Tab-separated table of C-alpha atoms in Angstrom:
chain	number	residue	atom	x	y	z
W	1071	LYS	CA	-16.612	3.684	-48.763
W	1072	GLU	CA	-14.118	1.973	-51.051
W	1073	PRO	CA	-13.218	-1.362	-49.342
W	1074	LEU	CA	-9.524	-1.426	-50.275
W	1075	SER	CA	-8.941	2.123	-49.101
W	1076	ARG	CA	-10.979	1.586	-45.932
W	1077	GLY	CA	-9.153	-1.642	-45.084
W	1078	TYR	CA	-5.677	-0.255	-45.563
W	1079	THR	CA	-6.574	2.946	-43.716
W	1080	LEU	CA	-7.719	0.889	-40.724
W	1081	ALA	CA	-4.594	-1.305	-40.909
W	1082	LEU	CA	-2.490	1.853	-41.038
W	1083	THR	CA	-4.391	3.236	-38.036
W	1084	ALA	CA	-3.542	0.133	-35.991
W	1085	THR	CA	0.072	0.378	-37.107
W	1086	PHE	CA	0.279	4.066	-36.191
W	1087	GLY	CA	-1.280	3.211	-32.829
W	1088	ALA	CA	1.920	1.301	-32.090
W	1089	LEU	CA	4.017	4.342	-33.042
W	1090	VAL	CA	2.007	6.677	-30.808
W	1091	ALA	CA	2.275	4.145	-27.978
W	1092	TYR	CA	6.035	4.041	-28.480
W	1093	ILE	CA	6.429	7.821	-28.520
W	1094	SER	CA	4.202	8.276	-25.480
W	1095	SER	CA	5.815	5.437	-23.510
W	1096	ILE	CA	9.533	5.545	-24.291
W	1097	GLN	CA	10.417	8.070	-21.593
W	1098	GLN	CA	8.758	6.115	-18.794
W	1099	ILE	CA	10.126	2.835	-20.145
W	1100	ILE	CA	13.737	4.054	-20.146
W	1101	ALA	CA	13.443	6.084	-16.926
W	1102	ASP	CA	11.143	3.937	-14.809
W	1103	ALA	CA	11.229	0.389	-16.161
W	1104	PHE	CA	14.988	0.365	-16.762
W	1105	GLY	CA	16.010	3.123	-14.308
W	1106	ARG	CA	18.269	4.854	-16.849
W	1107	PRO	CA	16.747	8.296	-17.564
W	1108	GLU	CA	20.173	9.708	-18.447
W	1109	ILE	CA	20.350	7.636	-21.654
W	1110	LEU	CA	16.870	8.443	-22.982
W	1111	GLY	CA	18.238	10.433	-25.936
W	1112	LEU	CA	20.764	7.745	-26.809
W	1113	ALA	CA	18.184	4.956	-26.562
W	1114	PHE	CA	15.661	6.925	-28.608
W	1115	GLY	CA	18.287	7.628	-31.263
W	1116	ALA	CA	19.426	3.991	-31.345
W	1117	ILE	CA	15.854	2.950	-32.077
W	1118	ALA	CA	15.088	5.814	-34.482
W	1119	ALA	CA	18.237	5.533	-36.646
W	1120	PRO	CA	17.424	2.094	-38.127
W	1121	MET	CA	13.836	3.234	-38.548
W	1122	ALA	CA	14.997	6.233	-40.580
W	1123	LEU	CA	17.279	4.013	-42.663
W	1124	ALA	CA	14.339	1.699	-43.404
W	1125	SER	CA	12.230	4.654	-44.534
W	1126	TRP	CA	15.055	5.860	-46.753
W	1127	THR	CA	15.555	2.447	-48.419
W	1128	ASN	CA	11.841	1.683	-48.810
W	1129	ALA	CA	11.561	3.032	-52.365
W	1130	ARG	CA	14.387	0.817	-53.578
W	1131	VAL	CA	12.961	-2.247	-51.885
W	1132	VAL	CA	9.465	-1.574	-53.266
W	1133	GLY	CA	10.926	-1.002	-56.737
W	1134	ARG	CA	12.512	-4.429	-56.619
W	1135	PHE	CA	9.841	-6.517	-54.875
W	1136	GLY	CA	6.589	-4.612	-55.362
W	1137	LEU	CA	4.344	-2.518	-53.148
W	1138	ARG	CA	1.980	-5.224	-51.910
W	1139	ARG	CA	4.674	-7.796	-51.266
W	1140	VAL	CA	6.774	-5.349	-49.240
W	1141	GLY	CA	3.773	-3.912	-47.365
W	1142	HIS	CA	2.345	-7.314	-46.526
W	1143	CYS	CA	5.683	-8.936	-45.654
W	1144	ALA	CA	6.630	-5.935	-43.515
W	1145	THR	CA	3.352	-6.212	-41.606
W	1146	VAL	CA	3.954	-9.934	-41.005
W	1147	ALA	CA	7.512	-9.139	-39.861
W	1148	PHE	CA	6.167	-6.350	-37.635
W	1149	ALA	CA	3.820	-8.848	-35.960
W	1150	VAL	CA	6.480	-11.572	-35.637
W	1151	VAL	CA	9.103	-9.262	-34.134
W	1152	ALA	CA	6.554	-7.646	-31.793
W	1153	ILE	CA	5.355	-11.078	-30.613
W	1154	THR	CA	8.953	-12.240	-30.150
W	1155	HIS	CA	9.751	-9.154	-28.088
W	1156	ALA	CA	6.626	-9.497	-25.926
W	1157	VAL	CA	7.297	-13.199	-25.321
W	1158	ALA	CA	10.962	-12.518	-24.484
W	1159	VAL	CA	10.045	-9.948	-21.840
W	1160	SER	CA	7.307	-12.181	-20.444
W	1161	ALA	CA	9.923	-14.942	-20.101
W	1162	GLY	CA	12.144	-12.588	-18.093
W	1163	LEU	CA	14.761	-12.136	-20.818
W	1164	GLU	CA	14.504	-8.362	-20.984
W	1165	SER	CA	17.404	-6.000	-20.462
W	1166	LEU	CA	17.879	-2.473	-21.730
W	1167	LEU	CA	20.125	-3.714	-24.548
W	1168	VAL	CA	17.630	-6.410	-25.576
W	1169	PHE	CA	14.846	-3.820	-25.486
W	1170	ILE	CA	16.754	-1.412	-27.749
W	1171	ILE	CA	17.705	-4.123	-30.255
W	1172	LEU	CA	14.246	-5.701	-30.484
W	1173	GLN	CA	12.464	-2.349	-30.468
W	1174	SER	CA	14.749	-1.168	-33.280
W	1175	LEU	CA	13.823	-4.239	-35.325
W	1176	THR	CA	10.151	-3.687	-34.557
W	1177	MET	CA	10.313	-0.080	-35.683
W	1178	VAL	CA	12.191	-1.005	-38.883
W	1179	CYS	CA	9.311	-3.338	-39.736
W	1180	PHE	CA	6.882	-0.565	-38.779
W	1181	SER	CA	8.618	1.835	-41.198
W	1182	PHE	CA	8.302	-0.514	-44.146
W	1183	ALA	CA	4.722	-1.454	-43.244
W	1184	SER	CA	3.368	2.043	-42.618
W	1185	SER	CA	4.888	3.595	-45.739
W	1186	ASN	CA	3.401	0.957	-47.979
W	1187	LEU	CA	0.030	0.587	-46.248
W	1188	SER	CA	-0.475	4.312	-46.720
W	1189	THR	CA	0.221	4.011	-50.436
W	1190	LEU	CA	-2.007	0.943	-50.763
W	1191	ALA	CA	-4.840	2.854	-49.093
W	1192	MET	CA	-4.598	5.451	-51.867
W	1193	ASP	CA	-4.391	2.888	-54.704
W	1194	ARG	CA	-7.895	3.467	-56.065
W	1195	MET	CA	-8.321	7.052	-54.934
W	1196	ALA	CA	-6.721	8.981	-57.812
W	1197	GLU	CA	-9.874	10.940	-58.639
W	1198	ILE	CA	-10.343	12.133	-55.057
W	1199	ALA	CA	-6.751	11.850	-53.814
W	1200	GLY	CA	-6.825	15.044	-51.738
W	1201	THR	CA	-10.039	14.167	-49.931
W	1202	ALA	CA	-9.006	10.540	-49.485
W	1203	SER	CA	-5.636	11.580	-48.086
W	1204	SER	CA	-7.335	13.956	-45.644
W	1205	VAL	CA	-9.760	11.286	-44.457
W	1206	GLN	CA	-6.916	8.798	-44.124
W	1207	GLY	CA	-4.952	11.343	-42.096
W	1208	VAL	CA	-7.831	12.124	-39.746
W	1209	VAL	CA	-8.824	8.496	-39.195
W	1210	GLY	CA	-5.199	7.441	-38.763
W	1211	THR	CA	-4.270	10.257	-36.419
W	1212	VAL	CA	-7.356	10.148	-34.194
W	1213	GLY	CA	-7.452	6.349	-34.095
W	1214	ALA	CA	-3.724	6.085	-33.386
W	1215	ALA	CA	-3.953	8.706	-30.642
W	1216	ILE	CA	-6.713	6.745	-28.913
W	1217	ILE	CA	-4.850	3.447	-29.258
W	1218	GLY	CA	-1.521	4.946	-28.174
W	1219	TYR	CA	-3.151	6.665	-25.204
W	1220	ALA	CA	-4.761	3.416	-24.048
W	1221	ILE	CA	-1.465	1.537	-24.293
W	1222	GLY	CA	0.430	4.329	-22.546
W	1223	GLN	CA	-2.104	4.407	-19.706
W	1224	ALA	CA	-1.551	0.690	-19.110
W	1225	PHE	CA	2.051	1.336	-17.989
W	1226	ASP	CA	2.681	-0.551	-14.752
W	1227	GLY	CA	6.383	0.081	-14.234
W	1228	THR	CA	7.370	-2.649	-16.706
W	1229	VAL	CA	7.562	-2.871	-20.485
W	1230	ARG	CA	4.989	-5.689	-20.678
W	1231	PRO	CA	1.830	-3.588	-21.283
W	1232	PHE	CA	3.608	-1.574	-23.955
W	1233	LEU	CA	4.982	-4.623	-25.762
W	1234	TRP	CA	1.719	-6.550	-25.657
W	1235	GLY	CA	-0.113	-3.414	-26.809
W	1236	MET	CA	2.288	-3.027	-29.722
W	1237	THR	CA	1.834	-6.707	-30.529
W	1238	ALA	CA	-1.948	-6.259	-30.536
W	1239	CYS	CA	-1.568	-3.346	-32.969
W	1240	ALA	CA	0.620	-5.388	-35.323
W	1241	ILE	CA	-1.672	-8.429	-35.239
W	1242	THR	CA	-4.741	-6.240	-35.751
W	1243	ALA	CA	-3.147	-4.604	-38.802
W	1244	LEU	CA	-2.282	-8.021	-40.226
W	1245	ILE	CA	-5.805	-9.360	-39.692
W	1246	ILE	CA	-7.291	-6.292	-41.380
W	1247	ILE	CA	-4.982	-6.744	-44.374
W	1248	VAL	CA	-5.896	-10.424	-44.689
W	1249	ARG	CA	-9.582	-9.521	-44.618
W	1250	THR	CA	-9.108	-6.624	-47.037
W	1251	GLU	CA	-7.255	-8.505	-49.764
W	1252	PRO	CA	-7.223	-12.244	-49.041
W	1253	ARG	CA	-6.539	-13.167	-52.670
W	1254	ARG	CA	-3.731	-10.689	-53.215
W	1255	LEU	CA	-1.577	-11.342	-50.161
W	1256	PHE	CA	2.114	-10.960	-50.943
W	1257	ALA	CA	1.288	-10.392	-54.636
């Protein structure tokens, strides 16, 4: 019932929806959209490595700039990079290399956003941290599975449905954050 926790949990759910969409779509994107099934592992690793590095450096970045500022800026960056990627593919500028580079950047932003949105959702939940964490996990997992499934089912042989679905997730998360804490954005 706590508005801050509810808002950040919903923003995190939208963000995780993009991750589930990515995980459920990457094989068909590499194999069918780009016709390169033999490099699936390499492509997945090239996208996951920067994401892992972002997760590893998050604590240092948050220590320097603050939790809200990093979480909010990362969500804005997530939306901007996702929009840029979706527009690029819609303009016919997509290649496998462009996909890997822009998807890596998108997932780096995702890593910073998701880590910090999760923490922000728990900000006022110290007294019931275990229960709040469980609720956050259930809502995030079930919601993300539904979102990711819907995006994955929209696959049409191109990367467009996936990229626009990921963009919708990022924009939705940003809108929820703005509505949750309009006076504390980037604080």
